[in-house]
């Protein structure tokens, strides 16, 4: 009986050397006959992705032969995450610089404001773009520019305010108030006040983003856990940033 050592199937990345884990063989009469195992299918060509088979066979003193096989998968290494740059060049339009090489025009329009986040929750960032009078659009999955609506947006921030792993967009619509676009579906008013500045972060440390909002003369507030707008105080804020400055 042949017993394979290690994993079956086994996996190795392209360009890496495959080291076979081997096998053992025990016979009821002859005992340990591992040294008699014959192996075929080695070495594995790892120059390109593919599927290969390593075969092990052994014959005992009574001419009984046993065979076992291992599948070896040669796979591409995982991609290294790489950020891309979306830039507004004014009258020249909106461009993206993808993978440090590809410079592509996304629109001929001039963007007034942009935010980036995984708005549709598929693991790939999208770009929310305010083109002013032309309207609010979303560049989705690096493939399509989709219109959100003719909305006068003064400022936007992105964060996962409901804690489900999908980014949401909080937007200040000036005199119309503050709104949240949650899970790429729900458009909800958070306040009738006009926000002067906003920042997003997990301020209460529960794994769900909160929004710190400066309403100017009305005061400084926090939208907590996507449920309540709590007053921080009558503080005159000129600018804010969010970060874990005291560490873990």
XYZ file of N, CA and C in Angstrom:
744
model
N 0.849 -1.187 0.000
C 0.000 0.000 0.000
C 0.884 1.237 0.000
N 0.596 2.187 -0.903
C 1.368 3.418 -1.004
C 0.611 4.554 -0.320
N 1.327 5.292 0.500
C 0.766 6.468 1.168
C 1.557 7.702 0.744
N 0.837 8.680 0.214
C 1.502 9.912 -0.227
C 1.821 10.803 0.968
N 3.002 11.371 0.959
C 3.350 12.405 1.927
C 2.913 13.762 1.381
N 2.538 14.667 2.266
C 2.193 16.017 1.819
C 0.813 16.100 1.193
N 0.579 17.184 0.489
C -0.744 17.486 -0.061
C -0.983 16.818 -1.405
N -2.216 16.469 -1.625
C -2.662 15.968 -2.918
C -4.077 16.498 -3.179
N -4.231 17.449 -4.090
C -3.215 17.962 -5.004
C -2.212 18.882 -4.303
N -1.034 18.979 -4.901
C -0.014 19.906 -4.445
C -0.037 21.139 -5.336
N 0.481 22.237 -4.822
C 0.462 23.498 -5.582
C 1.818 24.170 -5.502
N 2.248 24.737 -6.626
C 3.496 25.479 -6.681
C 3.294 26.666 -7.611
N 3.930 27.790 -7.294
C 3.772 28.984 -8.118
C 4.699 28.941 -9.330
N 4.277 29.601 -10.387
C 5.086 29.696 -11.605
C 6.471 30.249 -11.256
N 7.493 29.584 -11.781
C 8.854 30.035 -11.567
C 9.518 29.476 -10.333
N 8.736 28.852 -9.442
C 9.298 28.248 -8.240
C 9.619 26.775 -8.508
N 10.639 26.264 -7.837
C 10.994 24.849 -7.992
C 10.013 23.983 -7.207
N 9.517 22.929 -7.854
C 8.636 21.997 -7.159
C 9.468 20.910 -6.484
N 9.290 20.765 -5.180
C 9.965 19.715 -4.407
C 8.906 18.711 -3.980
N 9.003 17.523 -4.506
C 7.995 16.518 -4.217
C 8.162 15.974 -2.801
N 7.031 15.744 -2.153
C 7.050 15.259 -0.766
C 7.259 13.755 -0.680
N 7.152 13.053 -1.810
C 7.416 11.616 -1.822
C 6.261 10.783 -1.277
N 6.557 9.518 -1.016
C 5.545 8.578 -0.548
C 6.218 7.471 0.252
N 5.407 6.699 0.934
C 5.894 5.517 1.659
C 5.097 4.304 1.195
N 5.683 3.135 1.361
C 4.996 1.902 0.949
C 5.216 0.820 2.000
N 4.122 0.181 2.422
C 4.174 -0.924 3.382
C 3.479 -2.132 2.778
N 4.100 -3.275 2.921
C 3.551 -4.526 2.401
C 3.282 -5.475 3.573
N 2.163 -6.229 3.484
C 1.803 -7.134 4.583
C 2.890 -8.162 4.855
N 3.570 -8.578 3.795
C 4.589 -9.631 3.954
C 5.997 -9.049 3.998
N 6.292 -8.153 3.100
C 7.652 -7.635 2.967
C 7.952 -6.469 3.906
N 6.908 -5.901 4.521
C 7.115 -4.775 5.427
C 7.319 -3.466 4.673
N 8.280 -2.676 5.134
C 8.541 -1.363 4.549
C 9.334 -1.523 3.255
N 8.660 -1.200 2.133
C 9.330 -1.306 0.828
C 9.400 0.076 0.155
N 9.459 1.109 0.988
C 9.520 2.482 0.468
C 10.688 2.668 -0.490
N 11.805 2.039 -0.176
C 13.001 2.211 -1.010
C 12.815 1.670 -2.421
N 11.772 0.847 -2.630
C 11.537 0.254 -3.954
C 10.574 1.069 -4.812
N 10.070 2.173 -4.270
C 9.118 2.982 -5.031
C 9.795 3.606 -6.244
N 9.152 3.475 -7.391
C 9.596 4.136 -8.623
C 8.679 5.337 -8.881
N 9.275 6.472 -9.170
C 8.515 7.721 -9.353
C 8.692 8.216 -10.778
N 7.585 8.618 -11.411
C 7.641 9.201 -12.748
C 6.870 10.515 -12.755
N 7.191 11.377 -13.705
C 6.507 12.666 -13.821
C 7.306 13.821 -13.267
N 8.485 13.521 -12.764
C 9.353 14.567 -12.233
C 10.526 14.797 -13.181
N 11.091 15.997 -13.222
C 10.671 17.208 -12.495
C 9.446 17.860 -13.129
N 8.778 18.712 -12.357
C 7.625 19.455 -12.842
C 8.091 20.735 -13.530
N 7.553 20.979 -14.711
C 7.870 22.211 -15.446
C 7.022 23.350 -14.876
N 7.656 24.268 -14.175
C 6.920 25.363 -13.554
C 7.081 26.684 -14.317
N 7.421 26.609 -15.571
C 7.623 27.826 -16.349
C 6.308 28.507 -16.729
N 5.204 27.763 -16.651
C 3.890 28.306 -16.997
C 2.833 27.552 -16.203
N 1.650 28.156 -16.024
C 0.583 27.459 -15.297
C 0.196 26.159 -15.992
N -0.165 25.166 -15.220
C -0.589 23.883 -15.780
C -0.864 22.879 -14.688
N -1.348 21.717 -15.109
C -1.647 20.615 -14.188
C -0.823 19.401 -14.592
N -0.148 18.799 -13.636
C 0.763 17.683 -13.890
C 0.456 16.538 -12.935
N 0.963 15.354 -13.288
C 0.745 14.172 -12.465
C 2.074 13.501 -12.142
N 2.273 13.218 -10.878
C 3.418 12.434 -10.424
C 2.896 11.048 -10.040
N 3.501 10.020 -10.605
C 3.045 8.642 -10.372
C 4.079 7.870 -9.561
N 3.585 7.143 -8.568
C 4.434 6.307 -7.709
C 3.986 4.857 -7.872
N 4.925 3.959 -8.091
C 4.585 2.536 -8.198
C 5.625 1.716 -7.445
N 5.166 0.581 -6.910
C 6.064 -0.301 -6.160
C 5.586 -1.739 -6.343
N 6.524 -2.656 -6.408
C 6.214 -4.079 -6.584
C 6.853 -4.870 -5.452
N 6.043 -5.759 -4.821
C 6.594 -6.561 -3.708
C 7.247 -7.834 -4.243
N 7.725 -8.648 -3.327
C 8.451 -9.879 -3.707
C 7.570 -10.866 -4.439
N 6.262 -10.745 -4.243
C 5.319 -11.649 -4.909
C 4.839 -11.078 -6.239
N 5.484 -10.029 -6.713
C 5.164 -9.368 -7.994
C 3.816 -8.667 -7.991
N 3.329 -8.305 -6.803
C 2.115 -7.494 -6.709
C 2.516 -6.021 -6.806
N 1.849 -5.285 -7.689
C 2.205 -3.889 -7.925
C 1.102 -2.950 -7.431
N 1.515 -1.911 -6.725
C 0.590 -0.860 -6.278
C 1.006 0.463 -6.916
N 0.010 1.295 -7.198
C 0.264 2.589 -7.851
C -0.535 3.692 -7.140
N 0.068 4.853 -7.048
C -0.618 6.037 -6.518
C -0.180 7.246 -7.341
N -1.049 8.248 -7.379
C -0.753 9.445 -8.180
C -1.027 10.705 -7.380
N -0.221 11.717 -7.678
C -0.413 13.037 -7.070
C -0.591 14.063 -8.180
N -1.603 14.911 -8.040
C -1.789 16.016 -8.974
C -0.994 17.221 -8.474
N -0.272 17.854 -9.381
C 0.497 19.051 -9.048
C -0.004 20.199 -9.916
N -0.476 21.241 -9.266
C -0.987 22.412 -9.980
C 0.050 23.533 -9.942
N 0.445 23.998 -11.110
C 1.335 25.146 -11.212
C 0.459 26.367 -11.451
N 0.526 27.332 -10.517
C -0.398 28.467 -10.558
C 0.374 29.777 -10.605
N -0.286 30.789 -11.129
C 0.308 32.127 -11.110
C 0.354 32.652 -9.681
N 1.391 33.385 -9.329
C 1.439 33.968 -7.985
C 0.331 34.989 -7.820
N -0.131 35.223 -6.595
C -1.187 36.226 -6.388
C -0.713 37.602 -6.794
N -1.638 38.387 -7.330
C -1.300 39.736 -7.748
C -1.029 40.618 -6.539
N -0.045 41.468 -6.657
C 0.248 42.425 -5.597
C -0.685 43.619 -5.757
N -1.467 43.934 -4.710
C -2.368 45.092 -4.825
C -1.587 46.350 -5.182
N -2.115 47.091 -6.139
C -1.437 48.305 -6.606
C -2.473 49.406 -6.779
N -2.263 50.520 -6.106
C -3.201 51.631 -6.234
C -3.026 52.335 -7.572
N -4.140 52.870 -8.065
C -4.147 53.643 -9.297
C -4.494 55.093 -8.961
N -4.230 55.994 -9.888
C -4.472 57.415 -9.669
C -5.521 57.908 -10.656
N -6.556 58.569 -10.134
C -7.561 59.225 -10.977
C -7.353 60.725 -10.820
N -7.127 61.407 -11.931
C -6.754 62.820 -11.857
C -7.596 63.674 -12.797
N -7.959 64.843 -12.293
C -8.708 65.818 -13.087
C -7.717 66.811 -13.678
N -7.689 66.901 -15.002
C -6.766 67.806 -15.682
C -7.489 69.041 -16.214
N -8.546 69.438 -15.507
C -9.274 70.645 -15.875
C -9.968 70.521 -17.216
N -9.692 71.443 -18.099
C -10.370 71.454 -19.403
C -10.001 70.250 -20.263
N -8.926 69.550 -19.908
C -8.537 68.353 -20.658
C -9.383 67.135 -20.289
N -10.037 67.196 -19.128
C -10.894 66.101 -18.715
C -10.328 65.282 -17.574
N -10.933 64.120 -17.361
C -10.606 63.226 -16.252
C -9.845 62.013 -16.783
N -8.737 61.692 -16.127
C -7.877 60.608 -16.574
C -7.569 59.655 -15.419
N -7.229 58.408 -15.786
C -6.759 57.457 -14.792
C -5.381 56.944 -15.193
N -4.554 56.715 -14.180
C -3.226 56.124 -14.365
C -3.259 54.796 -13.646
N -3.368 53.716 -14.418
C -3.639 52.387 -13.861
C -2.396 51.515 -13.949
N -2.118 50.841 -12.841
C -0.988 49.902 -12.767
C 0.351 50.531 -13.117
N 0.450 51.826 -12.817
C 1.718 52.539 -12.973
C 2.145 52.653 -14.438
N 1.218 52.305 -15.372
C 1.616 52.300 -16.792
C 0.560 52.892 -17.718
N -0.709 52.589 -17.495
C -1.768 52.881 -18.464
C -2.441 54.216 -18.137
N -2.302 55.209 -19.017
C -2.876 56.539 -18.834
C -4.061 56.667 -19.784
N -5.278 56.744 -19.220
C -6.496 56.664 -20.021
C -7.470 57.771 -19.648
N -8.102 58.368 -20.655
C -9.124 59.376 -20.392
C -10.439 58.694 -20.036
N -11.036 59.127 -18.922
C -12.330 58.592 -18.500
C -13.484 59.477 -18.949
N -13.222 60.773 -19.015
C -14.267 61.709 -19.411
C -13.625 63.003 -19.892
N -14.316 63.715 -20.764
C -13.839 65.017 -21.218
C -14.283 66.135 -20.279
N -15.080 65.769 -19.259
C -15.602 66.759 -18.327
C -14.590 67.075 -17.231
N -14.765 68.240 -16.628
C -13.906 68.703 -15.540
C -14.576 68.365 -14.212
N -13.907 67.572 -13.380
C -14.472 67.160 -12.097
C -14.285 68.238 -11.047
N -15.330 68.494 -10.273
C -15.233 69.454 -9.179
C -14.843 68.776 -7.871
N -15.218 67.508 -7.722
C -14.948 66.787 -6.483
C -14.975 65.292 -6.786
N -14.127 64.517 -6.112
C -14.099 63.064 -6.297
C -13.805 62.372 -4.976
N -14.380 61.181 -4.798
C -14.031 60.309 -3.681
C -13.928 58.882 -4.216
N -13.112 58.077 -3.540
C -12.870 56.701 -3.985
C -13.218 55.723 -2.874
N -13.850 54.620 -3.247
C -14.146 53.548 -2.302
C -14.809 52.394 -3.021
N -14.884 51.259 -2.361
C -15.532 50.077 -2.943
C -17.035 50.205 -2.746
N -17.640 51.020 -3.600
C -19.036 51.398 -3.410
C -19.988 50.243 -3.690
N -19.656 49.361 -4.650
C -20.548 48.237 -4.941
C -20.143 46.964 -4.206
N -19.089 47.018 -3.395
C -18.741 45.908 -2.509
C -18.173 44.685 -3.171
N -17.548 44.837 -4.344
C -17.010 43.665 -5.040
C -15.501 43.532 -4.877
N -14.914 44.365 -3.999
C -13.486 44.290 -3.751
C -12.656 45.175 -4.653
N -13.308 45.921 -5.552
C -12.618 46.815 -6.487
C -13.138 48.228 -6.283
N -12.220 49.190 -6.165
C -12.634 50.563 -5.881
C -13.376 51.197 -7.047
N -14.342 52.025 -6.695
C -15.088 52.838 -7.642
C -14.818 54.312 -7.319
N -15.148 55.197 -8.254
C -14.896 56.624 -8.063
C -16.210 57.384 -8.208
N -16.566 58.119 -7.163
C -17.747 58.991 -7.204
C -17.266 60.364 -7.645
N -17.841 60.871 -8.733
C -17.320 62.083 -9.368
C -18.425 63.114 -9.511
N -18.152 64.306 -9.004
C -19.071 65.436 -9.170
C -18.581 66.291 -10.330
N -19.348 66.289 -11.416
C -19.004 67.094 -12.590
C -19.750 68.431 -12.591
N -20.190 68.881 -11.433
C -20.898 70.160 -11.345
C -22.241 70.117 -12.036
N -22.465 71.060 -12.928
C -23.751 71.152 -13.625
C -24.055 69.918 -14.466
N -23.018 69.180 -14.858
C -23.226 67.972 -15.666
C -23.781 66.813 -14.846
N -23.632 66.903 -13.525
C -24.209 65.879 -12.672
C -23.182 65.071 -11.897
N -23.706 64.146 -11.103
C -22.899 63.263 -10.265
C -22.837 61.884 -10.920
N -21.626 61.341 -11.058
C -21.426 60.076 -11.749
C -20.578 59.134 -10.896
N -20.642 57.840 -11.248
C -19.801 56.826 -10.605
C -19.025 56.085 -11.687
N -17.687 56.068 -11.562
C -16.845 55.242 -12.425
C -16.771 53.877 -11.765
N -17.455 52.883 -12.364
C -17.695 51.593 -11.726
C -16.772 50.515 -12.292
N -16.046 49.851 -11.397
C -15.216 48.689 -11.756
C -14.250 48.973 -12.902
N -13.828 50.214 -13.010
C -12.883 50.634 -14.053
C -13.383 50.325 -15.459
N -14.706 50.331 -15.636
C -15.264 49.990 -16.953
C -16.312 50.979 -17.453
N -17.168 51.502 -16.566
C -18.285 52.312 -17.055
C -18.524 53.530 -16.166
N -18.889 54.645 -16.810
C -19.227 55.881 -16.115
C -20.742 55.982 -16.056
N -21.300 55.797 -14.867
C -22.746 55.730 -14.694
C -23.257 56.970 -13.971
N -24.334 57.543 -14.500
C -24.887 58.764 -13.908
C -25.662 58.445 -12.637
N -25.377 59.209 -11.577
C -26.112 59.080 -10.318
C -27.304 60.033 -10.310
N -27.087 61.233 -10.843
C -28.173 62.198 -10.910
C -27.639 63.612 -11.019
N -28.523 64.538 -11.305
C -28.160 65.957 -11.370
C -28.300 66.504 -9.955
N -27.226 66.418 -9.207
C -27.229 66.800 -7.796
C -26.105 67.799 -7.560
N -26.416 68.858 -6.816
C -25.415 69.869 -6.483
C -24.690 69.445 -5.213
N -23.519 68.845 -5.371
C -22.756 68.328 -4.246
C -21.678 69.329 -3.858
N -21.606 69.658 -2.567
C -20.560 70.564 -2.101
C -19.322 69.809 -1.637
N -19.525 68.683 -0.969
C -18.393 67.849 -0.550
C -18.881 66.423 -0.317
N -17.944 65.461 -0.377
C -18.273 64.049 -0.174
C -17.163 63.366 0.615
N -17.533 62.337 1.357
C -16.566 61.439 1.990
C -17.078 60.017 1.825
N -16.154 59.049 1.942
C -16.501 57.643 1.771
C -16.102 56.864 3.013
N -16.966 55.950 3.431
C -16.645 55.067 4.546
C -17.705 54.006 4.697
N -17.370 52.935 5.370
C -18.322 51.837 5.587
C -19.123 52.132 6.848
N -20.144 52.981 6.726
C -20.843 53.456 7.910
C -21.820 52.431 8.484
N -22.199 51.412 7.693
C -23.066 50.377 8.258
C -22.303 49.095 8.609
N -20.986 49.089 8.368
C -20.138 47.998 8.835
C -20.297 46.674 8.122
N -20.750 46.696 6.865
C -20.964 45.433 6.151
C -19.855 45.120 5.158
N -18.779 45.924 5.173
C -17.671 45.680 4.261
C -17.796 46.367 2.919
N -18.876 47.131 2.728
C -19.104 47.853 1.473
C -19.110 49.357 1.766
N -18.328 50.119 1.002
C -18.229 51.548 1.266
C -19.518 52.288 0.911
N -19.811 53.284 1.715
C -20.960 54.152 1.514
C -20.456 55.572 1.256
N -21.300 56.401 0.667
C -20.913 57.777 0.337
C -21.780 58.738 1.141
N -21.114 59.642 1.863
C -21.820 60.685 2.595
C -21.573 61.981 1.842
N -22.650 62.653 1.471
C -22.506 63.846 0.631
C -23.288 65.023 1.199
N -22.643 66.185 1.146
C -23.265 67.432 1.569
C -23.861 68.111 0.346
N -25.177 68.309 0.390
C -25.872 68.926 -0.743
C -26.231 70.379 -0.447
N -25.392 71.028 0.374
C -25.607 72.438 0.661
C -26.880 72.671 1.431
N -27.714 73.574 0.964
C -28.949 73.924 1.669
C -29.927 72.759 1.750
N -29.747 71.738 0.902
C -30.633 70.568 0.935
C -30.302 69.640 2.096
N -29.082 69.785 2.655
C -28.729 68.985 3.815
C -27.693 67.912 3.527
N -27.527 67.024 4.506
C -26.524 65.959 4.458
C -27.207 64.622 4.194
N -26.648 63.867 3.226
C -27.265 62.603 2.823
C -26.225 61.482 2.813
N -26.712 60.245 2.937
C -25.859 59.058 2.834
C -26.412 58.143 1.756
N -25.509 57.636 0.911
C -25.857 56.621 -0.083
C -25.252 55.321 0.417
N -26.105 54.464 0.951
C -25.665 53.270 1.672
C -25.891 52.019 0.831
N -24.842 51.183 0.744
C -24.912 49.904 0.010
C -25.291 50.083 -1.444
N -24.963 51.244 -1.991
C -25.190 51.524 -3.405
C -26.665 51.493 -3.773
N -27.538 51.607 -2.739
C -28.979 51.523 -3.017
C -29.807 52.553 -2.260
N -29.514 52.762 -0.978
C -30.372 53.574 -0.112
C -29.844 54.997 0.004
N -30.655 55.989 -0.361
C -30.288 57.401 -0.302
C -31.097 58.045 0.818
N -30.413 58.401 1.916
C -31.102 58.816 3.132
C -30.555 60.134 3.648
N -31.442 61.018 4.085
C -31.013 62.277 4.672
C -30.600 62.055 6.120
N -29.402 62.550 6.472
C -28.911 62.434 7.841
C -29.183 63.713 8.628
N -29.189 64.853 7.943
C -29.415 66.137 8.603
C -29.854 67.157 7.570
N -30.609 68.151 8.037
C -31.008 69.248 7.148
C -29.966 70.354 7.131
N -28.922 70.206 7.934
C -27.874 71.219 8.016
C -26.854 71.051 6.892
N -26.149 72.137 6.616
C -25.105 72.175 5.593
C -23.753 71.938 6.269
N -23.050 70.867 5.855
C -21.759 70.541 6.462
C -20.648 71.376 5.846
N -19.762 71.893 6.693
C -18.607 72.635 6.199
C -17.430 71.711 5.924
N -17.280 70.692 6.759
C -16.225 69.694 6.523
C -16.610 68.404 7.212
N -16.074 67.277 6.679
C -16.394 65.957 7.233
C -15.162 65.061 7.173
N -15.069 64.137 8.117
C -14.068 63.075 8.068
C -14.731 61.773 8.500
N -14.173 60.662 8.009
C -14.741 59.341 8.294
C -13.697 58.458 8.952
N -14.112 57.710 9.962
C -13.226 56.749 10.610
C -13.980 55.992 11.683
N -13.393 54.908 12.141
C -14.017 54.106 13.201
C -13.697 54.748 14.548
N -14.420 55.802 14.865
C -14.091 56.640 16.014
C -14.384 55.930 17.331
N -15.426 55.093 17.378
C -15.735 54.388 18.622
C -15.134 52.980 18.686
N -14.358 52.593 17.656
C -13.587 51.355 17.710
C -14.376 50.071 17.641
N -15.552 50.097 17.020
C -16.366 48.876 16.945
C -16.307 48.205 15.582
N -15.397 48.681 14.699
C -15.272 48.089 13.372
C -16.200 48.675 12.336
N -16.938 49.718 12.711
C -17.893 50.363 11.813
C -17.563 51.851 11.741
N -17.487 52.398 10.529
C -17.089 53.796 10.371
C -18.151 54.762 10.897
N -17.659 55.835 11.481
C -18.493 56.944 11.931
C -18.086 58.193 11.132
N -18.919 59.221 11.175
C -18.648 60.445 10.425
C -18.608 61.629 11.391
N -17.490 62.342 11.410
C -17.358 63.570 12.198
C -17.713 64.725 11.279
N -18.691 65.530 11.678
C -19.250 66.544 10.788
C -19.220 67.912 11.451
N -18.633 68.874 10.754
C -18.642 70.248 11.212
C -19.761 70.998 10.497
N -20.774 71.383 11.280
C -21.898 72.131 10.716
C -21.726 73.639 10.920
N -20.492 74.093 11.100
C -20.248 75.512 11.268
C -20.819 76.036 12.568
N -21.622 77.080 12.491
C -22.192 77.717 13.679
C -23.117 76.783 14.455
N -23.649 75.762 13.797
C -24.544 74.801 14.465
C -23.766 73.913 15.425
N -22.487 73.662 15.107
C -21.672 72.856 15.999
C -21.055 71.652 15.319
N -20.307 70.886 16.120
C -19.619 69.687 15.654
C -20.399 68.462 16.113
N -20.665 67.549 15.164
C -21.490 66.378 15.459
C -20.799 65.103 14.969
N -21.262 63.956 15.485
C -20.781 62.647 15.042
C -21.979 61.794 14.636
N -21.934 61.268 13.393
C -22.928 60.281 12.957
C -22.373 58.919 13.368
N -22.994 58.307 14.395
C -22.450 57.126 15.062
C -23.194 55.869 14.635
N -22.417 54.863 14.179
C -22.962 53.533 13.865
C -24.159 53.572 12.929
N -24.192 54.597 12.072
C -25.259 54.757 11.082
C -26.640 54.812 11.724
N -26.701 55.315 12.958
C -27.995 55.336 13.654
C -28.322 56.683 14.289
N -27.323 57.380 14.857
C -27.644 58.583 15.614
C -26.646 59.701 15.344
N -27.177 60.935 15.306
C -26.355 62.122 15.133
C -26.164 62.756 16.505
N -24.956 62.635 17.048
C -24.681 63.070 18.411
C -23.816 64.322 18.404
N -24.203 65.306 19.233
C -23.471 66.571 19.283
C -22.165 66.410 20.053
N -21.084 66.898 19.466
C -19.777 66.889 20.122
C -19.574 68.174 20.910
N -20.046 69.287 20.335
C -19.945 70.557 21.033
C -19.887 71.723 20.070
N -20.030 72.925 20.635
C -19.958 74.135 19.824
C -18.517 74.524 19.583
N -17.837 73.776 18.725
C -16.419 73.958 18.474
C -16.228 74.556 17.080
N -15.370 75.550 16.963
C -15.075 76.167 15.670
C -13.947 75.388 15.012
N -14.294 74.503 14.088
C -13.325 73.620 13.432
C -12.948 74.184 12.065
N -11.667 74.313 11.807
C -11.209 74.749 10.490
C -10.833 73.574 9.598
N -10.347 72.469 10.223
C -9.940 71.304 9.437
C -9.891 70.090 10.354
N -10.056 68.891 9.778
C -10.007 67.655 10.567
C -9.352 66.548 9.756
N -8.674 65.639 10.436
C -8.191 64.395 9.846
C -8.451 63.275 10.850
N -8.442 62.031 10.354
C -8.707 60.871 11.196
C -7.556 59.894 11.088
N -7.138 59.333 12.220
C -6.095 58.297 12.223
C -5.913 57.768 13.626
N -5.334 56.577 13.724
C -5.076 55.953 15.024
C -3.712 56.443 15.540
N -3.689 57.657 16.101
C -2.423 58.282 16.456
C -1.822 57.716 17.749
N -2.626 56.968 18.550
C -2.054 56.370 19.756
C -1.731 54.887 19.573
N -1.954 54.368 18.366
C -1.582 52.979 18.078
C -2.538 51.973 18.664
N -2.250 50.676 18.448
C -3.137 49.619 18.935
C -3.255 49.656 20.458
